[in-house]
Coordinates of C-alpha atoms in Angstrom, one line a residue:
M1 CA -3.1 -16.3 17.5
S2 CA -2.4 -12.9 15.8
R3 CA -2.9 -9.5 17.3
V4 CA -5.7 -7.2 15.9
W5 CA -5.8 -3.5 16.2
D6 CA -9.3 -1.8 15.9
I7 CA -9.0 2.0 16.4
P8 CA -11.9 4.4 16.2
V9 CA -10.7 7.7 14.7
H10 CA -13.0 10.6 15.4
D11 CA -10.5 13.3 16.2
S12 CA -6.8 14.1 15.5
T13 CA -5.7 12.6 18.9
R14 CA -6.3 9.1 17.6
V15 CA -4.0 9.6 14.5
R16 CA -0.9 8.9 16.7
D17 CA -2.6 5.8 18.0
V18 CA -3.0 4.5 14.5
R19 CA 0.6 5.2 13.6
V20 CA 1.9 3.5 16.8
A21 CA -0.3 0.5 16.0
A22 CA 1.0 0.3 12.4
E23 CA 4.6 0.3 13.7
A24 CA 3.8 -2.5 16.2
A25 CA 2.1 -4.6 13.5
G26 CA 5.1 -4.1 11.2
A27 CA 7.5 -5.3 13.8
Q28 CA 5.3 -8.3 14.5
A29 CA 5.2 -9.1 10.7
G30 CA 9.0 -9.0 10.6
L31 CA 9.3 -5.9 8.4
D32 CA 12.5 -4.0 8.3
P33 CA 12.7 -0.4 9.7
H34 CA 12.1 1.2 6.3
R35 CA 8.9 -0.8 5.5
I36 CA 7.7 -0.2 9.1
A37 CA 8.1 3.5 8.4
V38 CA 6.1 3.0 5.2
A39 CA 3.3 1.3 7.1
A40 CA 3.3 4.1 9.6
L41 CA 3.1 6.8 6.9
V42 CA 0.2 5.1 5.1
A43 CA -1.6 4.5 8.4
T44 CA -1.2 8.2 9.4
E45 CA -2.5 9.4 6.0
L46 CA -5.5 7.1 6.1
A47 CA -6.3 8.2 9.7
T48 CA -5.9 11.9 8.8
N49 CA -8.3 11.5 5.9
L50 CA -10.9 10.1 8.2
V51 CA -10.7 13.1 10.5
K52 CA -10.6 15.7 7.7
H53 CA -12.9 14.3 5.1
A54 CA -15.2 11.7 6.6
D55 CA -16.2 13.0 10.0
G56 CA -14.4 10.0 11.5
G57 CA -14.4 6.3 11.0
R58 CA -12.1 3.4 12.0
I59 CA -8.8 1.8 11.1
V60 CA -8.5 -1.9 11.4
I61 CA -5.0 -3.5 11.3
N62 CA -4.7 -7.2 10.6
L63 CA -1.7 -9.4 9.9
V64 CA -2.4 -11.4 6.7
E65 CA -0.6 -13.5 4.2
R66 CA -0.2 -12.0 0.7
P67 CA -0.1 -14.5 -2.2
A68 CA 3.4 -14.9 -3.7
P69 CA 4.6 -17.2 -6.5
D70 CA 6.2 -19.7 -4.0
T71 CA 5.0 -19.0 -0.5
P72 CA 2.7 -16.6 1.3
V73 CA 4.3 -13.4 2.5
P74 CA 3.5 -11.8 5.9
S75 CA 1.8 -8.4 5.4
V76 CA 0.4 -5.6 7.5
Q77 CA -3.1 -4.9 6.2
L78 CA -4.5 -1.5 7.0
V79 CA -8.3 -1.0 6.4
S80 CA -10.0 2.4 6.6
L81 CA -13.8 2.4 6.9
D82 CA -16.1 5.3 7.1
H83 CA -19.8 6.3 6.5
G84 CA -18.8 9.7 5.3
P85 CA -19.7 11.7 2.1
G86 CA -17.5 9.7 -0.2
I87 CA -14.9 10.9 -2.6
T88 CA -16.1 13.0 -5.6
D89 CA -13.2 12.2 -7.9
V90 CA -11.5 9.0 -7.0
E91 CA -9.1 9.1 -9.9
A92 CA -7.9 12.6 -8.9
A93 CA -7.6 11.6 -5.3
L94 CA -5.3 8.7 -6.3
R95 CA -2.8 11.0 -8.2
D96 CA 0.5 11.0 -6.5
G97 CA 0.8 14.0 -4.1
H98 CA -2.8 15.1 -4.4
T99 CA -4.2 16.4 -1.1
T100 CA -6.9 18.8 0.0
A101 CA -6.2 18.7 3.7
S102 CA -4.1 21.5 5.3
A103 CA -3.1 19.1 8.1
S104 CA -2.1 16.3 5.8
L105 CA 1.4 15.1 5.4
G106 CA 1.2 15.9 1.7
A107 CA 1.6 12.2 0.9
G108 CA -1.9 11.8 -0.4
L109 CA -3.6 8.6 -1.5
G110 CA -1.5 8.5 -4.6
T111 CA 1.6 8.1 -2.6
C112 CA -0.1 5.5 -0.4
L113 CA -0.9 3.6 -3.7
R114 CA 2.7 3.9 -4.8
I115 CA 4.6 2.9 -1.7
S116 CA 2.2 0.1 -0.5
S117 CA 2.6 -3.5 -1.6
D118 CA -1.1 -3.5 -2.5
F119 CA -3.7 -0.7 -2.4
D120 CA -7.3 -0.4 -3.4
L121 CA -10.1 2.0 -2.7
Y122 CA -13.9 2.0 -3.1
S123 CA -16.0 5.1 -2.5
T124 CA -19.6 5.9 -3.1
R125 CA -21.1 9.4 -2.8
G126 CA -23.2 9.6 0.3
R127 CA -22.3 6.2 1.7
G128 CA -18.6 6.5 2.5
T129 CA -15.2 5.0 1.6
V130 CA -13.3 1.8 2.1
A131 CA -9.5 1.9 1.6
I132 CA -7.1 -1.0 2.0
A133 CA -3.3 -1.0 2.0
R134 CA -1.1 -4.0 2.5
I135 CA 2.6 -3.5 3.3
D136 CA 5.1 -6.3 3.2
R137 CA 8.8 -6.5 2.4
T138 CA 8.4 -5.7 -1.3
P139 CA 7.2 -2.3 -2.6
R140 CA 4.5 -2.4 -5.3
A141 CA 6.9 -1.4 -8.1
R142 CA 9.1 -4.4 -7.5
R143 CA 6.4 -7.0 -7.0
T144 CA 6.5 -10.2 -8.9
V145 CA 3.4 -10.8 -11.0
P146 CA 1.0 -12.8 -8.8
S147 CA -0.3 -16.2 -9.8
S148 CA -3.4 -16.3 -11.9
G149 CA -6.6 -17.7 -10.5
P150 CA -9.0 -16.8 -7.8
R151 CA -8.1 -14.2 -5.2
V152 CA -8.8 -14.1 -1.5
G153 CA -9.0 -11.3 1.1
G154 CA -10.8 -10.6 4.4
I155 CA -11.1 -8.5 7.5
N156 CA -11.2 -9.6 11.2
I157 CA -12.5 -7.3 14.0
P158 CA -12.5 -8.3 17.7
L159 CA -15.4 -7.6 20.0
A160 CA -15.1 -4.3 21.9
Q161 CA -11.6 -3.5 20.4
A162 CA -10.0 -6.4 22.3
E163 CA -6.5 -7.4 21.4
H164 CA -7.4 -10.8 19.9
S165 CA -10.3 -12.0 17.9
G166 CA -11.8 -15.5 18.4
D167 CA -12.2 -15.6 14.6
A168 CA -9.6 -16.4 12.0
W169 CA -9.5 -16.9 8.2
S170 CA -6.8 -18.3 6.0
W171 CA -6.1 -19.8 2.7
V172 CA -3.9 -22.3 0.9
R173 CA -3.0 -22.7 -2.7
T174 CA -1.8 -26.2 -3.8
Q175 CA -1.2 -26.8 -7.4
R176 CA -4.5 -26.0 -9.2
R177 CA -6.6 -25.7 -6.0
L178 CA -7.2 -22.7 -3.8
T179 CA -8.8 -23.4 -0.4
L180 CA -10.3 -20.7 1.9
M181 CA -11.3 -21.4 5.5
L182 CA -13.0 -19.3 8.1
A183 CA -13.1 -20.4 11.8
D184 CA -15.0 -19.0 14.7
G185 CA -13.7 -20.2 18.0
L186 CA -16.4 -20.7 20.6
G187 CA -16.8 -17.6 22.9
H188 CA -14.4 -14.7 22.9
G189 CA -10.8 -13.9 24.0
A190 CA -7.6 -15.9 24.1
K191 CA -9.2 -19.4 24.3
A192 CA -11.4 -18.7 21.3
A193 CA -8.4 -17.4 19.4
Q194 CA -6.5 -20.5 20.4
A195 CA -9.1 -22.7 18.7
S196 CA -9.3 -20.7 15.5
G197 CA -5.5 -20.4 15.4
A198 CA -5.2 -24.2 15.7
A199 CA -7.6 -24.4 12.7
V200 CA -5.4 -22.2 10.6
Q201 CA -2.3 -24.2 11.4
E202 CA -4.0 -27.5 10.5
L203 CA -5.3 -26.0 7.2
H204 CA -1.8 -25.3 6.1
R205 CA -1.0 -29.0 6.6
T206 CA -4.2 -30.3 4.9
G207 CA -5.1 -27.7 2.3
H208 CA -4.4 -30.2 -0.5
L209 CA -7.3 -32.4 0.7
P210 CA -11.0 -32.1 -0.3
P211 CA -13.2 -29.8 2.0
V212 CA -14.8 -32.6 4.0
E213 CA -11.5 -34.3 4.7
I214 CA -10.0 -31.0 5.8
L215 CA -12.9 -30.6 8.3
R216 CA -12.3 -34.1 9.6
H217 CA -8.6 -33.4 10.2
L218 CA -9.6 -30.1 11.9
N219 CA -11.9 -31.9 14.2
T220 CA -9.0 -34.0 15.5
A221 CA -6.7 -31.0 15.8
L222 CA -9.2 -29.0 17.7
R223 CA -10.1 -31.6 20.3
T224 CA -7.8 -30.0 22.9
T225 CA -9.4 -26.6 22.4
R226 CA -13.0 -25.4 23.1
G227 CA -13.8 -26.0 19.4
A228 CA -15.0 -23.8 16.6
A229 CA -17.5 -23.3 13.8
V230 CA -15.6 -23.8 10.5
A231 CA -16.4 -23.5 6.8
V232 CA -14.1 -24.6 4.0
A233 CA -14.5 -23.5 0.3
Q234 CA -12.2 -24.8 -2.4
V235 CA -11.9 -23.9 -6.1
D236 CA -10.6 -26.4 -8.5
M237 CA -9.1 -24.4 -11.3
D238 CA -8.9 -27.4 -13.7
T239 CA -12.6 -28.2 -13.5
D240 CA -13.9 -24.7 -12.5
Q241 CA -15.8 -26.2 -9.6
L242 CA -16.4 -24.8 -6.1
G243 CA -16.7 -27.2 -3.2
F244 CA -18.2 -26.0 0.1
A245 CA -18.6 -27.7 3.4
G246 CA -19.3 -26.1 6.8
I247 CA -19.9 -27.1 10.4
G248 CA -21.6 -24.7 12.8
N249 CA -22.8 -21.1 12.3
I250 CA -20.6 -19.8 9.6
G251 CA -22.6 -17.9 7.0
A252 CA -21.9 -18.2 3.3
R253 CA -23.3 -16.5 0.2
L254 CA -22.3 -17.1 -3.4
H255 CA -22.8 -14.5 -6.1
T256 CA -23.0 -16.0 -9.6
D257 CA -24.8 -15.4 -12.8
G258 CA -26.0 -12.0 -11.4
A259 CA -27.7 -13.4 -8.3
W260 CA -26.9 -14.3 -4.7
Q261 CA -27.6 -17.7 -3.1
P262 CA -26.9 -19.0 0.5
L263 CA -24.7 -22.0 1.2
V264 CA -25.8 -23.7 4.4
S265 CA -23.4 -25.2 7.0
H266 CA -24.3 -28.3 8.9
P267 CA -25.0 -28.1 12.7
G268 CA -22.2 -29.1 15.0
I269 CA -18.9 -28.0 16.5
V270 CA -15.5 -28.9 15.0
G271 CA -13.5 -30.4 17.8
A272 CA -16.4 -31.2 20.1
H273 CA -19.7 -32.3 18.3
F274 CA -18.7 -33.4 14.9
P275 CA -21.6 -34.9 12.7
A276 CA -21.4 -38.4 11.4
T277 CA -22.1 -37.0 7.9
V278 CA -20.8 -33.7 6.4
P279 CA -22.6 -32.6 3.3
L280 CA -20.5 -31.3 0.4
R281 CA -22.0 -28.7 -1.9
Q282 CA -20.5 -28.5 -5.3
L283 CA -21.3 -25.7 -7.8
P284 CA -19.8 -24.3 -11.0
W285 CA -17.2 -21.6 -10.4
R286 CA -17.8 -19.0 -13.2
P287 CA -15.9 -15.9 -14.2
D288 CA -18.4 -13.7 -12.3
S289 CA -18.6 -16.0 -9.2
L290 CA -17.8 -14.4 -5.8
L291 CA -18.1 -16.1 -2.4
V292 CA -18.5 -14.4 1.0
L293 CA -17.9 -16.3 4.2
H294 CA -18.6 -14.7 7.6
S295 CA -18.8 -15.4 11.3
D296 CA -22.0 -14.9 13.3
G297 CA -20.8 -11.4 14.4
L298 CA -22.3 -10.2 11.1
P299 CA -26.1 -10.0 11.3
S300 CA -27.7 -13.0 9.6
R301 CA -29.9 -10.7 7.5
W302 CA -27.1 -8.5 6.0
T303 CA -27.8 -7.2 2.6
P304 CA -25.4 -8.3 -0.2
P305 CA -23.7 -5.5 -2.1
G306 CA -25.9 -4.0 -4.8
D307 CA -23.1 -2.1 -6.7
P308 CA -21.6 -4.4 -9.3
R309 CA -18.4 -2.2 -9.3
L310 CA -17.6 -3.3 -5.8
L311 CA -17.4 -7.0 -6.8
H312 CA -14.4 -6.3 -9.0
H313 CA -12.3 -4.7 -6.3
D314 CA -9.7 -6.4 -4.1
P315 CA -11.5 -9.1 -2.1
A316 CA -10.5 -7.5 1.2
V317 CA -12.3 -4.3 0.0
V318 CA -15.4 -6.3 -0.7
A319 CA -15.1 -8.0 2.8
A320 CA -14.6 -4.6 4.5
A321 CA -17.6 -3.0 2.7
V322 CA -19.9 -5.9 3.6
L323 CA -18.8 -5.6 7.3
R324 CA -19.1 -1.8 7.3
D325 CA -22.6 -1.7 5.7
A326 CA -23.9 -4.4 8.1
S327 CA -23.1 -2.2 11.1
S328 CA -23.2 1.4 12.3
A329 CA -22.8 3.4 15.5
A330 CA -26.5 2.7 16.2
R331 CA -26.0 -1.0 15.4
P332 CA -22.5 -2.0 16.5
L333 CA -21.0 -5.4 16.0
R334 CA -22.1 -7.8 18.7
D335 CA -19.4 -10.4 18.5
D336 CA -15.9 -11.0 17.1
T337 CA -16.6 -10.5 13.4
S338 CA -14.7 -11.7 10.3
V339 CA -15.6 -11.7 6.6
A340 CA -13.5 -13.5 4.0
V341 CA -14.0 -13.3 0.2
L342 CA -13.1 -15.6 -2.6
A343 CA -13.2 -13.7 -5.9
P344 CA -12.3 -14.3 -9.5
D345 CA -9.1 -13.0 -11.0
S346 CA -10.5 -9.9 -12.6
R347 CA -10.0 -6.2 -12.1
I348 CA -11.8 -3.2 -13.7
R349 CA -9.8 -0.2 -12.3
A350 CA -6.3 0.9 -13.1
H351 CA -5.4 1.4 -9.4
D352 CA -6.2 -2.3 -8.8
R353 CA -3.7 -3.5 -11.4
R354 CA 0.1 -3.7 -11.2
P355 CA 1.6 -0.5 -12.7

């Protein structure tokens, strides 16, 4: 059960709150003092930009696992979301030291890009900006080249800025398979988070199994909890096949061959009311395929992204943009809400590649 920080930023008084939250997240992730200071600097710059350029927004801080050659690495993920005017010249904004705000630290987004372990930004004129930074023990310049294959990313926001979300998402890479899971513990608060956290722990023990078998193991592991809705997606990189199985109200949409299609979960509750038969959906995993999983905090009629550029960004940027565009101040999130994305290993922008 990991802590989540969701901080509205509409004036300069909240910038300090964002910095303090980043420091707390860094300590929980086990970062050393220098990397905690890096997280605090990046968080402060992102929050300052929201006030100065976007007329406010929100910073969401999750603890995630960054893929590494041997084992996942704990990371602090900072996500900045706004509905502001957007950035006119993204490439200029990402140059080291570039800043237009008199109250800025002078670090600029270019410095955030350089000192973060991962950084990506997506901005559309008139619709706003999504920026994501992950900070772990290793600076970007010293990163080992990541493994090839599909990429994963996501965002998790608790209802009403609570400390814990009843949702959780995680992933496991075993040999030539990558498995992504999203779990929505029944209800809200600590007990819901306990259920989804138990699902994450069990996934790490069973991620080598096919999706339906993973769900059966999860059902046993969650019997002492209140239960959860769970979906499991698995890409076999040898056969280029996607396997999907879900129990409960987890939404899923697959983008492939230029179109979106829904993947339907089976009714039931993992850990409580498990169906006798769990359908497995198998589809080709193509170079342009992209899968979005989400909990029921996202409106069921959310509109898939229409900008093809977005689909080539960091999967967490895609997830955050989906979540942002499905809600607003007039239509706030009505539940714990998580979005996880499984994407191909492709990038179109220089700032989304290793330097």
